[in-house]
Amino acid sequence: MLRDITIGQYLARDTAVHRLDPRTKIMSTMLFMLLLFLVRQLAGYVFLGVFTAAIVVLAGIPPRMLLRSIRSLAFILALTFLLQLFMTRGEPLFRLGPLVATREGLNMGTFMICRLTLLVVMTSLLTLTTSPIALTDGLEHLLRPFRRLGVPAHELAMMMTIALRFIPTLLEEADKIMKAQMARGADFRSGNLLRRARSLIPLLVPLFVSAFRRADELALAMEARCYRGGEGRTRMKQLAFAARDGIALTTVAVMFLGVLFLRGRP
Amino acid sequence: MDGPLIRLEQVTHRYDPGRPDQVALDGVDLEVAAGEFVAVVGANGSGKSTLAKHLNALLLPTEGAVRVAGLDTRDPGAAWEVRRMVGMVFQNPDNQIVATVVEEDVAFGPENLGVEPSTIRARVKEALAMVRMSEFRARAPHLLSGGQKQRVAIAGILAMRPRCLVLDEATSMLDPSGRDEVLNTIRRLNKDEGLTVVHITHFMEEAGAADRVVVMDRGRVVLQGSPRTVFTQARRLERMGLEVPPITALAGILAAAGLPISAASLSVEEVVDALCPSS
Ligand SMILES: Nc1ncnc2c1ncn2[C@@H]1O[C@H](COP(=O)(O)OP(=O)(O)OP(=O)(O)O)[C@@H](O)[C@H]1O
Ligand SMILES: [Mg+2]
């Protein structure tokens, strides 16, 4: 279930979308998200959907992967739709006991489904086509101008890198501890929710203790390698915008302006 | 520069100033010459790690002084230059790799030093070649074996162009083949590149490969010399909770029984040669 969610996964390929500068992709995704919440016509969503599908094809991502990801969110989508359908006031469509479905609700619900689906697909596309390192590098660069306002750009990027580095290590360790506890008769799989949550304690406590010890040792190792924050630090890999980044950004910007323009009309 | 690369003068270290009776290092005098391969052995808690951390200013002496290439580690302005010159490999291979890709991790040190990007790239390539890990440069570190991870850690230090490599029980969590990988790597770096090596270990066989063995006991350096001279003191080592390598112990017993053999033989071949000179 959890594995099916594609946000956060990376699919190494050599396509034009993969080769885009991470900053281009992050900025475009953010503009796209904004767009999703500005569009008010069904035609607009159809257009954005076609645009998204085009990127999926360009990036060589198997659509099945994305569909599975959406399917695992089906419950949330359905719930959102029903809430919108029944909770929006307006012209009544039909009744279900004390609940009244409205035409406006139907519209809003449909929009919400479009928005959430495209949101999930777009963010998945960002991480599927951008390696974690490129992603953190891009974020660090984009946040840099906000350092004056106290945004710790370098520290955030470093934290993300270390988290990404240690997630597999800790998962492996969790697996080991779990097997060790199961060998001693621990049961992680049966019982009600409360029981299962409680059975996690013998897993989480040693995991936390070890994570803190790791953090301690890592900090020492980093200090031994002359780490002293982002000040005066250089990077081996330099980010560079290319012509394709210009094209991509222009496309998204034109789309954005187009939607703003159409929005002003009925 | 003349004189030793590293010099410790009467170094005493207390972790807790409130408990003056608990000394982790107790008046240690030690010199490490440039190009030397020194092994440090000692029982658990004898102060080996404390000593190691003094060599690159991770810890500062409570009393006495540590000088690296003439720089005093207590000088705050010198600490980073000291850490660049004296690189350190730690025990747990997992907890010293920072980045999610091998070559990014090797670049971490030079990046911290503010080295030019194109120069970093060249150094990373060279360092990975020196530890024979070039083909793994694009791998995720968590998929490597323990020995490979330690070699990546060594490459990360080499990329900073150090003068000395300190390994604090860097082989103790590895399987025998991983230990051989790391040991061969540091021996080669010492011979071919002239890199000074301080190898802390509790495997006496590993100490046998060094130019000099330093024995620590309760915060003091109690014995030092060539592996041969140190290993002849089997009794004394045993009292400190240390065991000479099995082949050396055997040679000792045979010598005591009157056979014509050196009590400080370091390898099986040596014992065979001494016992069967004709073969
Ligand atoms: N962070 C610390 N705080 C207080 N005491 C410490 C600390 N680290 C080590 N000690 C103490 O200092 C002494 C020397 O410890 P050190 O870690 O240097 O020994 P070691 O020879 O490296 O041992 P090991 O073989 O277990 O690694 C020990 O008595 C230890 O308990
Ligand atoms: Mg130690």
Coordinates of C-alpha atoms and ligand atoms in Angstrom, one line a residue:
Chain A
M1 CA 0.0 0.0 0.0
L2 CA 2.4 2.6 1.2
R3 CA 4.9 1.4 -1.3
D4 CA 2.6 2.3 -4.2
I5 CA 2.7 6.0 -3.5
T6 CA 5.1 7.4 -6.1
I7 CA 5.8 10.8 -4.3
G8 CA 9.4 10.6 -3.2
Q9 CA 10.5 7.8 -5.5
Y10 CA 13.2 8.3 -8.2
L11 CA 13.2 6.5 -11.6
A12 CA 16.5 6.9 -13.2
R13 CA 16.1 7.5 -17.0
D14 CA 17.8 9.6 -19.6
T15 CA 15.1 11.8 -20.9
A16 CA 14.7 15.5 -21.6
V17 CA 12.6 15.9 -18.5
H18 CA 15.2 14.1 -16.3
R19 CA 18.0 16.4 -17.7
L20 CA 16.2 19.6 -16.8
D21 CA 17.8 21.6 -14.1
P22 CA 16.2 20.7 -10.7
R23 CA 15.5 24.4 -10.1
T24 CA 13.4 24.5 -13.3
K25 CA 11.5 21.5 -12.2
I26 CA 10.8 22.7 -8.7
M27 CA 9.7 26.2 -9.9
S28 CA 7.5 24.7 -12.6
T29 CA 5.9 22.3 -10.2
M30 CA 5.1 25.1 -7.8
L31 CA 3.6 27.3 -10.6
F32 CA 1.6 24.3 -11.7
M33 CA 0.2 23.8 -8.2
L34 CA -0.8 27.4 -8.0
L35 CA -2.5 27.0 -11.4
L36 CA -4.4 24.0 -10.1
F37 CA -6.1 26.1 -7.6
L38 CA -6.8 29.1 -9.9
V39 CA -8.5 27.2 -12.7
R40 CA -12.3 27.3 -12.5
Q41 CA -13.5 25.7 -15.6
L42 CA -13.6 22.0 -16.4
A43 CA -12.0 22.8 -19.8
G44 CA -9.0 24.2 -17.8
Y45 CA -8.6 20.9 -16.0
V46 CA -8.8 19.0 -19.2
F47 CA -6.1 21.2 -20.6
L48 CA -3.8 20.7 -17.5
G49 CA -4.5 17.0 -17.6
V50 CA -3.4 16.8 -21.2
F51 CA -0.3 18.8 -20.4
T52 CA 0.5 16.5 -17.5
A53 CA 0.0 13.4 -19.6
A54 CA 2.4 14.8 -22.2
I55 CA 5.1 15.2 -19.5
V56 CA 4.5 11.6 -18.3
V57 CA 5.1 10.4 -21.9
L58 CA 8.1 12.7 -22.4
A59 CA 9.7 11.4 -19.1
G60 CA 9.1 7.8 -20.0
I61 CA 7.3 7.1 -16.7
P62 CA 5.0 4.0 -16.9
P63 CA 1.5 5.3 -16.4
R64 CA 0.6 2.2 -14.4
M65 CA 2.9 3.4 -11.7
L66 CA 1.1 6.7 -11.4
L67 CA -2.3 5.0 -11.6
R68 CA -1.4 2.7 -8.7
S69 CA -0.3 5.7 -6.7
I70 CA -3.7 7.4 -7.3
R71 CA -5.6 4.3 -6.5
S72 CA -4.0 4.1 -3.1
L73 CA -5.4 7.6 -2.5
A74 CA -8.9 6.6 -3.7
F75 CA -10.4 6.7 -0.2
I76 CA -9.2 10.3 0.4
L77 CA -10.4 11.3 -3.1
A78 CA -13.8 9.8 -2.6
L79 CA -14.2 11.3 0.9
T80 CA -13.3 14.8 -0.4
F81 CA -15.7 14.4 -3.3
L82 CA -18.6 13.4 -1.0
L83 CA -17.8 16.2 1.5
Q84 CA -17.9 18.8 -1.3
L85 CA -21.0 17.3 -2.9
F86 CA -23.1 17.4 0.3
M87 CA -21.6 20.3 2.2
T88 CA -21.7 23.0 -0.5
R89 CA -24.8 25.2 -0.6
G90 CA -26.7 25.8 -3.7
E91 CA -29.3 24.4 -6.2
P92 CA -30.4 21.0 -4.8
L93 CA -29.8 17.9 -7.0
F94 CA -31.0 15.1 -4.8
R95 CA -31.4 14.1 -1.2
L96 CA -29.9 11.3 0.8
G97 CA -31.6 11.3 4.2
P98 CA -30.8 14.6 5.9
L99 CA -28.1 15.4 3.3
V100 CA -28.7 17.5 0.2
A101 CA -26.4 17.2 -2.8
T102 CA -26.1 20.3 -4.8
R103 CA -25.1 21.2 -8.4
E104 CA -22.4 23.6 -7.0
G105 CA -21.2 20.8 -4.8
L106 CA -21.0 18.4 -7.7
N107 CA -18.9 21.0 -9.5
M108 CA -16.6 21.7 -6.6
G109 CA -16.2 17.9 -5.9
T110 CA -15.3 17.2 -9.5
F111 CA -12.7 20.1 -9.4
M112 CA -11.3 18.8 -6.1
I113 CA -10.8 15.4 -7.6
C114 CA -9.1 16.9 -10.6
R115 CA -6.9 19.1 -8.4
L116 CA -5.8 16.4 -6.0
T117 CA -5.1 13.9 -8.8
L118 CA -3.1 16.3 -10.8
L119 CA -1.3 17.5 -7.7
V120 CA -0.2 13.9 -6.8
V121 CA 0.8 13.1 -10.4
M122 CA 2.8 16.4 -10.8
T123 CA 4.7 16.0 -7.5
S124 CA 5.4 12.4 -8.3
L125 CA 6.7 13.4 -11.6
L126 CA 9.1 15.9 -9.9
T127 CA 10.6 13.3 -7.7
L128 CA 10.5 10.5 -10.3
T129 CA 12.6 12.5 -12.7
T130 CA 14.9 14.3 -10.2
S131 CA 17.5 12.4 -8.2
P132 CA 17.4 13.2 -4.4
I133 CA 20.7 15.0 -4.6
A134 CA 19.7 17.2 -7.5
L135 CA 16.4 17.9 -5.6
T136 CA 18.2 19.0 -2.4
D137 CA 20.7 21.0 -4.5
G138 CA 17.9 22.8 -6.3
L139 CA 16.0 23.5 -3.1
E140 CA 19.2 24.9 -1.5
H141 CA 19.8 27.2 -4.4
L142 CA 16.1 28.4 -4.6
L143 CA 16.0 29.1 -0.8
R144 CA 19.3 31.0 -0.8
P145 CA 17.7 34.4 -1.5
F146 CA 15.6 33.9 1.6
R147 CA 18.6 33.4 3.9
R148 CA 18.4 37.1 4.9
L149 CA 14.9 36.4 6.3
G150 CA 16.4 33.6 8.5
V151 CA 15.7 30.6 6.2
P152 CA 18.5 28.2 6.9
A153 CA 18.9 27.1 3.3
H154 CA 22.1 25.1 3.6
E155 CA 21.1 23.4 6.8
L156 CA 17.8 22.3 5.4
A157 CA 19.4 20.8 2.4
M158 CA 22.1 19.1 4.6
M159 CA 19.3 17.7 6.8
M160 CA 17.5 16.3 3.8
T161 CA 20.7 14.7 2.4
I162 CA 21.4 13.0 5.7
A163 CA 17.9 11.9 6.1
L164 CA 18.0 10.4 2.6
R165 CA 21.3 8.8 3.3
F166 CA 20.1 7.2 6.6
I167 CA 16.6 6.1 5.7
P168 CA 17.7 2.8 4.0
T169 CA 20.2 2.2 6.9
L170 CA 17.5 2.7 9.5
L171 CA 14.9 0.6 7.6
E172 CA 17.4 -2.2 7.4
E173 CA 18.1 -1.9 11.1
A174 CA 14.3 -1.8 11.9
D175 CA 13.9 -5.0 9.9
K176 CA 16.8 -6.6 11.9
I177 CA 15.3 -5.6 15.3
M178 CA 11.9 -6.7 14.2
K179 CA 13.2 -10.2 13.3
A180 CA 15.1 -10.4 16.5
Q181 CA 12.0 -9.5 18.6
M182 CA 9.9 -11.9 16.5
A183 CA 12.4 -14.7 17.3
R184 CA 11.7 -14.0 20.9
G185 CA 8.0 -14.4 20.4
A186 CA 7.0 -10.8 19.7
D187 CA 3.9 -10.4 17.5
F188 CA 3.7 -7.3 15.2
R189 CA 0.8 -8.4 13.0
S190 CA -2.2 -9.4 15.0
G191 CA -4.5 -7.8 17.5
N192 CA -6.4 -4.6 17.3
L193 CA -4.9 -1.2 16.4
L194 CA -4.0 -0.4 20.0
R195 CA -2.3 -3.7 20.6
R196 CA -0.4 -3.4 17.4
A197 CA 0.7 0.1 18.2
R198 CA 1.9 -1.1 21.6
S199 CA 3.8 -4.0 20.1
L200 CA 5.9 -1.4 18.1
I201 CA 7.4 0.0 21.3
P202 CA 10.1 -2.8 21.6
L203 CA 10.9 -1.9 18.0
L204 CA 11.0 1.9 18.2
V205 CA 12.9 2.2 21.5
P206 CA 16.1 0.5 20.3
L207 CA 15.7 2.2 16.9
F208 CA 15.7 5.6 18.5
V209 CA 18.6 4.8 20.8
S210 CA 20.6 3.7 17.8
A211 CA 19.6 6.7 15.7
F212 CA 20.9 9.0 18.4
R213 CA 24.1 7.2 18.6
R214 CA 24.5 7.3 14.8
A215 CA 23.8 11.0 14.8
D216 CA 26.5 11.6 17.4
E217 CA 29.1 9.6 15.5
L218 CA 28.1 11.2 12.2
A219 CA 28.5 14.7 13.7
L220 CA 32.0 13.8 14.9
A221 CA 32.9 12.3 11.5
M222 CA 31.6 15.5 9.7
E223 CA 33.6 17.7 12.1
A224 CA 36.7 15.6 11.5
R225 CA 36.2 16.3 7.8
C226 CA 36.3 20.0 8.3
Y227 CA 32.5 20.6 8.1
R228 CA 31.6 24.0 9.5
G229 CA 28.3 24.9 7.9
G230 CA 27.5 26.3 4.5
E231 CA 29.9 29.3 4.9
G232 CA 32.8 29.1 2.4
R233 CA 31.7 25.7 1.2
T234 CA 31.9 24.9 -2.5
R235 CA 30.1 22.1 -4.4
M236 CA 31.6 19.6 -6.8
K237 CA 28.5 19.5 -9.0
Q238 CA 27.4 22.9 -10.2
L239 CA 23.9 23.6 -11.4
A240 CA 23.6 25.2 -14.8
F241 CA 20.6 26.3 -16.7
A242 CA 20.5 25.2 -20.4
A243 CA 18.3 26.2 -23.3
R244 CA 15.8 23.4 -22.5
D245 CA 15.3 25.0 -19.1
G246 CA 14.4 28.3 -20.8
I247 CA 11.9 26.5 -23.0
A248 CA 10.3 24.7 -20.1
L249 CA 10.0 27.7 -17.9
T250 CA 8.5 29.8 -20.7
T251 CA 5.9 27.1 -21.5
V252 CA 4.8 27.0 -17.9
A253 CA 4.8 30.8 -17.6
V254 CA 2.7 31.2 -20.8
M255 CA 0.3 28.6 -19.5
F256 CA 0.0 30.5 -16.2
L257 CA -0.7 33.8 -17.9
G258 CA -3.2 32.1 -20.2
V259 CA -5.1 30.8 -17.2
L260 CA -5.1 34.1 -15.4
F261 CA -6.4 35.7 -18.6
L262 CA -9.2 33.2 -19.0
R263 CA -10.1 33.4 -15.4
G264 CA -11.0 37.0 -15.8
R265 CA -13.8 36.0 -18.3
P266 CA -17.0 34.2 -17.5
Chain B
M1 CA 59.9 20.4 7.6
D2 CA 62.2 18.7 10.1
G3 CA 61.1 16.9 13.2
P4 CA 58.2 14.6 13.7
L5 CA 54.9 15.2 11.9
I6 CA 53.0 14.7 15.2
R7 CA 54.3 15.4 18.6
L8 CA 52.5 14.8 21.9
E9 CA 54.1 16.4 25.0
Q10 CA 53.0 15.2 28.4
V11 CA 49.4 15.0 27.2
T12 CA 46.8 14.5 30.0
H13 CA 43.1 14.4 29.3
R14 CA 40.2 14.3 31.7
Y15 CA 36.7 14.1 30.3
D16 CA 35.1 15.4 33.5
P17 CA 37.0 18.2 35.2
G18 CA 34.9 17.5 38.3
R19 CA 36.6 14.1 38.7
P20 CA 40.3 14.7 38.6
D21 CA 41.0 11.1 39.5
Q22 CA 39.6 9.8 36.2
V23 CA 42.2 10.4 33.6
A24 CA 41.7 9.1 30.1
L25 CA 45.2 10.0 29.0
D26 CA 48.0 10.3 31.6
G27 CA 51.1 12.2 30.6
V28 CA 51.5 10.7 27.1
D29 CA 54.7 11.5 25.2
L30 CA 54.6 10.3 21.6
E31 CA 56.1 11.2 18.3
V32 CA 55.0 10.1 14.9
A33 CA 57.4 10.7 12.0
A34 CA 56.3 11.5 8.5
G35 CA 55.9 8.4 6.4
E36 CA 55.7 6.1 9.4
F37 CA 53.2 3.3 10.0
V38 CA 52.3 3.2 13.7
A39 CA 50.0 0.7 15.3
V40 CA 48.4 1.5 18.6
V41 CA 47.1 -1.4 20.7
G42 CA 45.6 -1.5 24.2
A43 CA 42.7 -3.1 26.1
N44 CA 39.2 -1.6 26.1
G45 CA 39.2 1.7 27.9
S46 CA 42.9 2.2 27.7
G47 CA 42.6 5.5 26.0
K48 CA 43.2 4.7 22.3
S49 CA 40.2 6.6 21.0
T50 CA 41.0 9.5 23.3
L51 CA 44.5 9.6 21.9
A52 CA 43.2 9.4 18.3
K53 CA 40.9 12.4 18.8
H54 CA 43.8 14.4 20.1
L55 CA 45.7 14.0 16.8
N56 CA 43.1 16.0 14.8
A57 CA 41.9 18.5 17.4
L58 CA 38.6 16.7 18.0
L59 CA 39.7 16.8 21.7
L60 CA 42.1 19.2 23.2
P61 CA 44.6 18.2 25.9
T62 CA 43.7 19.2 29.5
E63 CA 47.4 19.5 30.1
G64 CA 50.4 19.3 27.8
A65 CA 50.4 20.0 24.1
V66 CA 49.8 18.3 20.7
R67 CA 51.6 19.7 17.7
V68 CA 50.9 18.6 14.1
A69 CA 53.4 19.8 11.6
G70 CA 54.4 22.5 14.1
L71 CA 50.8 23.7 14.7
D72 CA 49.4 23.6 18.2
T73 CA 46.0 22.0 18.2
R74 CA 44.8 24.4 20.9
D75 CA 45.2 27.3 18.6
P76 CA 41.6 27.8 17.3
G77 CA 42.9 29.2 14.0
A78 CA 44.9 26.0 13.4
A79 CA 42.2 23.4 14.1
W80 CA 40.8 23.2 10.6
E81 CA 44.3 23.0 9.0
V82 CA 45.1 20.2 11.5
R83 CA 41.9 18.3 10.6
R84 CA 42.8 18.6 6.9
M85 CA 46.3 17.2 7.5
V86 CA 45.2 14.4 9.9
G87 CA 42.2 12.5 8.5
M88 CA 40.3 10.1 10.6
V89 CA 38.4 6.8 9.8
F90 CA 36.0 5.7 12.5
Q91 CA 34.9 2.3 13.6
N92 CA 31.4 2.1 12.2
P93 CA 31.4 2.3 8.4
D94 CA 27.8 3.3 8.3
N95 CA 28.0 6.4 10.6
Q96 CA 30.7 8.3 8.7
I97 CA 29.3 8.4 5.2
V98 CA 27.3 11.6 4.7
A99 CA 26.1 11.6 1.1
T100 CA 23.7 9.3 -0.9
V101 CA 26.2 8.6 -3.7
V102 CA 29.8 7.5 -3.3
E103 CA 31.5 10.2 -5.3
E104 CA 29.4 12.9 -3.5
D105 CA 30.7 11.6 -0.2
V106 CA 34.3 11.6 -1.3
A107 CA 33.7 15.2 -2.4
F108 CA 32.4 16.2 1.0
G109 CA 35.8 17.1 2.6
P110 CA 37.2 19.2 -0.2
E111 CA 33.8 20.9 -0.5
N112 CA 34.1 21.9 3.1
L113 CA 37.5 23.3 2.4
G114 CA 36.2 25.5 -0.3
V115 CA 38.2 23.8 -3.1
E116 CA 37.4 24.8 -6.7
P117 CA 34.7 22.5 -8.3
S118 CA 36.9 21.3 -11.2
T119 CA 39.7 20.5 -8.7
I120 CA 37.3 18.6 -6.5
R121 CA 36.3 16.4 -9.4
A122 CA 39.9 15.6 -10.2
R123 CA 40.7 14.8 -6.6
V124 CA 37.6 12.6 -6.2
K125 CA 38.6 10.6 -9.2
E126 CA 42.1 10.2 -8.0
A127 CA 41.2 9.3 -4.5
L128 CA 38.7 6.6 -5.6
A129 CA 41.4 5.2 -7.9
M130 CA 43.8 5.1 -5.0
V131 CA 41.4 2.9 -2.9
R132 CA 40.4 0.9 -6.0
M133 CA 36.8 2.0 -5.8
S134 CA 36.5 3.9 -9.1
E135 CA 33.8 1.6 -10.5
F136 CA 31.6 2.2 -7.5
R137 CA 31.6 6.0 -7.8
A138 CA 27.9 6.3 -8.7
R139 CA 26.7 3.7 -6.2
A140 CA 24.6 4.3 -3.1
P141 CA 26.8 3.8 -0.1
H142 CA 24.3 1.6 1.8
L143 CA 24.6 -1.0 -0.9
L144 CA 28.4 -1.5 -0.4
S145 CA 30.1 -4.1 1.9
G146 CA 31.7 -3.0 5.1
G147 CA 35.2 -3.1 3.6
Q148 CA 34.1 -1.1 0.6
K149 CA 32.4 1.5 2.9
Q150 CA 35.7 2.0 4.8
R151 CA 37.6 2.4 1.6
V152 CA 35.2 5.1 0.6
A153 CA 35.8 6.7 3.9
I154 CA 39.5 6.6 3.3
A155 CA 39.0 8.1 -0.2
G156 CA 37.0 10.9 1.4
I157 CA 40.0 11.7 3.5
L158 CA 42.6 11.3 0.7
A159 CA 40.6 13.9 -1.3
M160 CA 41.5 16.4 1.3
R161 CA 45.2 15.8 0.6
P162 CA 46.1 14.8 4.2
R163 CA 49.6 14.0 5.6
C164 CA 48.4 11.5 8.1
L165 CA 45.6 8.9 8.2
V166 CA 44.3 7.8 11.7
L167 CA 42.1 4.7 11.8
D168 CA 40.3 4.2 15.1
E169 CA 39.5 0.5 15.1
A170 CA 38.3 0.9 11.5
T171 CA 38.6 -2.8 10.9
S172 CA 36.9 -4.1 14.0
M173 CA 33.4 -4.3 12.5
L174 CA 34.5 -5.9 9.3
D175 CA 34.6 -9.5 8.3
P176 CA 38.0 -11.0 7.6
S177 CA 38.0 -10.2 3.9
G178 CA 36.9 -6.6 4.6
R179 CA 39.7 -6.3 7.1
D180 CA 42.2 -7.5 4.5
E181 CA 40.8 -5.0 2.0
V182 CA 41.3 -2.1 4.4
L183 CA 44.6 -3.3 5.7
N184 CA 46.1 -3.8 2.2
T185 CA 44.8 -0.3 1.2
I186 CA 46.5 1.5 4.1
R187 CA 49.7 -0.5 3.7
R188 CA 49.8 0.4 0.0
L189 CA 49.1 4.1 0.7
N190 CA 51.8 4.1 3.3
K191 CA 54.4 2.5 1.0
D192 CA 53.5 4.0 -2.3
E193 CA 52.2 7.5 -1.4
G194 CA 54.3 7.9 1.7
L195 CA 51.2 8.6 3.8
T196 CA 51.7 8.5 7.5
V197 CA 49.4 6.0 9.1
V198 CA 48.3 5.6 12.7
H199 CA 46.3 2.4 12.9
I200 CA 44.4 1.7 16.2
T201 CA 43.4 -1.9 16.4
H202 CA 42.8 -4.7 18.8
F203 CA 43.9 -7.3 16.3
M204 CA 47.6 -8.0 17.1
E205 CA 48.2 -9.6 13.7
E206 CA 47.4 -6.2 12.2
A207 CA 49.9 -4.5 14.5
G208 CA 52.5 -6.9 13.2
A209 CA 52.4 -5.1 9.8
A210 CA 53.4 -1.8 11.3
D211 CA 56.8 -0.1 11.6
R212 CA 56.2 0.5 15.3
V213 CA 53.7 -0.7 17.8
V214 CA 52.6 1.5 20.7
V215 CA 51.0 -0.2 23.6
M216 CA 48.6 1.7 25.8
D217 CA 47.4 0.7 29.3
R218 CA 45.2 2.8 31.5
G219 CA 45.9 6.1 29.7
R220 CA 49.7 5.6 29.4
V221 CA 52.0 4.5 26.7
V222 CA 53.7 1.6 28.5
L223 CA 55.6 -0.1 25.7
Q224 CA 56.7 0.8 22.2
G225 CA 59.0 -0.5 19.6
S226 CA 59.1 -2.7 16.5
P227 CA 56.5 -5.5 16.4
R228 CA 59.2 -8.0 17.1
T229 CA 60.5 -6.3 20.3
V230 CA 56.9 -5.7 21.5
F231 CA 55.8 -9.3 20.9
T232 CA 58.6 -10.8 22.8
Q233 CA 56.9 -9.4 25.9
A234 CA 54.1 -11.9 25.7
R235 CA 53.7 -12.1 29.5
R236 CA 53.5 -8.4 30.0
L237 CA 51.0 -8.0 27.2
E238 CA 48.9 -10.7 28.6
R239 CA 48.7 -8.9 32.0
M240 CA 47.3 -5.9 30.1
G241 CA 44.6 -8.0 28.5
L242 CA 46.4 -8.3 25.2
E243 CA 47.4 -11.4 23.3
V244 CA 50.2 -11.8 20.8
P245 CA 49.3 -13.4 17.5
P246 CA 48.9 -17.2 17.7
I247 CA 51.9 -17.9 15.5
T248 CA 54.1 -15.6 17.7
A249 CA 52.8 -17.3 20.8
L250 CA 53.7 -20.7 19.3
A251 CA 57.2 -19.5 18.3
G252 CA 57.6 -18.3 21.9
I253 CA 56.8 -21.7 23.3
L254 CA 59.1 -23.5 20.9
A255 CA 62.0 -21.1 21.6
A256 CA 61.5 -21.6 25.4
A257 CA 61.7 -25.4 24.7
G258 CA 65.1 -24.8 23.2
L259 CA 64.4 -24.9 19.5
P260 CA 66.5 -22.6 17.3
I261 CA 63.8 -20.1 16.6
S262 CA 63.2 -16.4 17.3
A263 CA 60.6 -15.9 20.0
A264 CA 59.3 -12.9 18.1
S265 CA 58.5 -14.6 14.8
L266 CA 55.7 -12.7 13.0
S267 CA 54.6 -15.1 10.3
V268 CA 54.1 -18.8 9.6
E269 CA 56.7 -18.7 6.8
E270 CA 59.3 -17.3 9.2
V271 CA 58.6 -20.2 11.7
V272 CA 58.8 -22.8 8.9
D273 CA 62.1 -21.3 7.6
A274 CA 63.6 -21.4 11.1
L275 CA 62.6 -24.9 11.8
C276 CA 63.3 -26.4 8.4
P277 CA 66.2 -24.4 7.0
S278 CA 66.8 -26.8 4.1
S279 CA 63.3 -26.5 2.5
Ligands
LIG1 N1 32.9 10.9 26.3 C1 33.4 10.4 27.4 N2 33.1 10.9 28.6 C2 33.6 10.5 29.7 N3 34.5 9.5 29.8 C3 34.9 8.9 28.6 C4 34.4 9.4 27.4 N4 35.0 8.7 26.4 C5 35.8 7.8 27.0 N5 35.8 7.9 28.3 C6 36.6 7.2 29.3 O1 38.0 7.4 29.0 C7 38.7 6.2 29.1 C8 39.4 5.9 27.8 O2 38.4 5.7 26.8 P1 38.7 5.5 25.3 O3 37.5 5.5 24.5 O4 39.8 6.4 24.8 O5 39.3 4.0 25.3 P2 39.7 3.0 24.1 O6 41.0 2.5 24.3 O7 39.4 3.6 22.8 O8 38.7 1.8 24.3 P3 37.9 0.9 23.3 O9 38.8 -0.2 23.0 O10 36.7 0.4 24.1 O11 37.5 1.7 22.1 C9 37.7 5.1 29.5 O12 37.8 4.9 30.9 C10 36.4 5.7 29.1 O13 35.4 5.3 30.1
MG2 MG 38.0 3.3 21.1

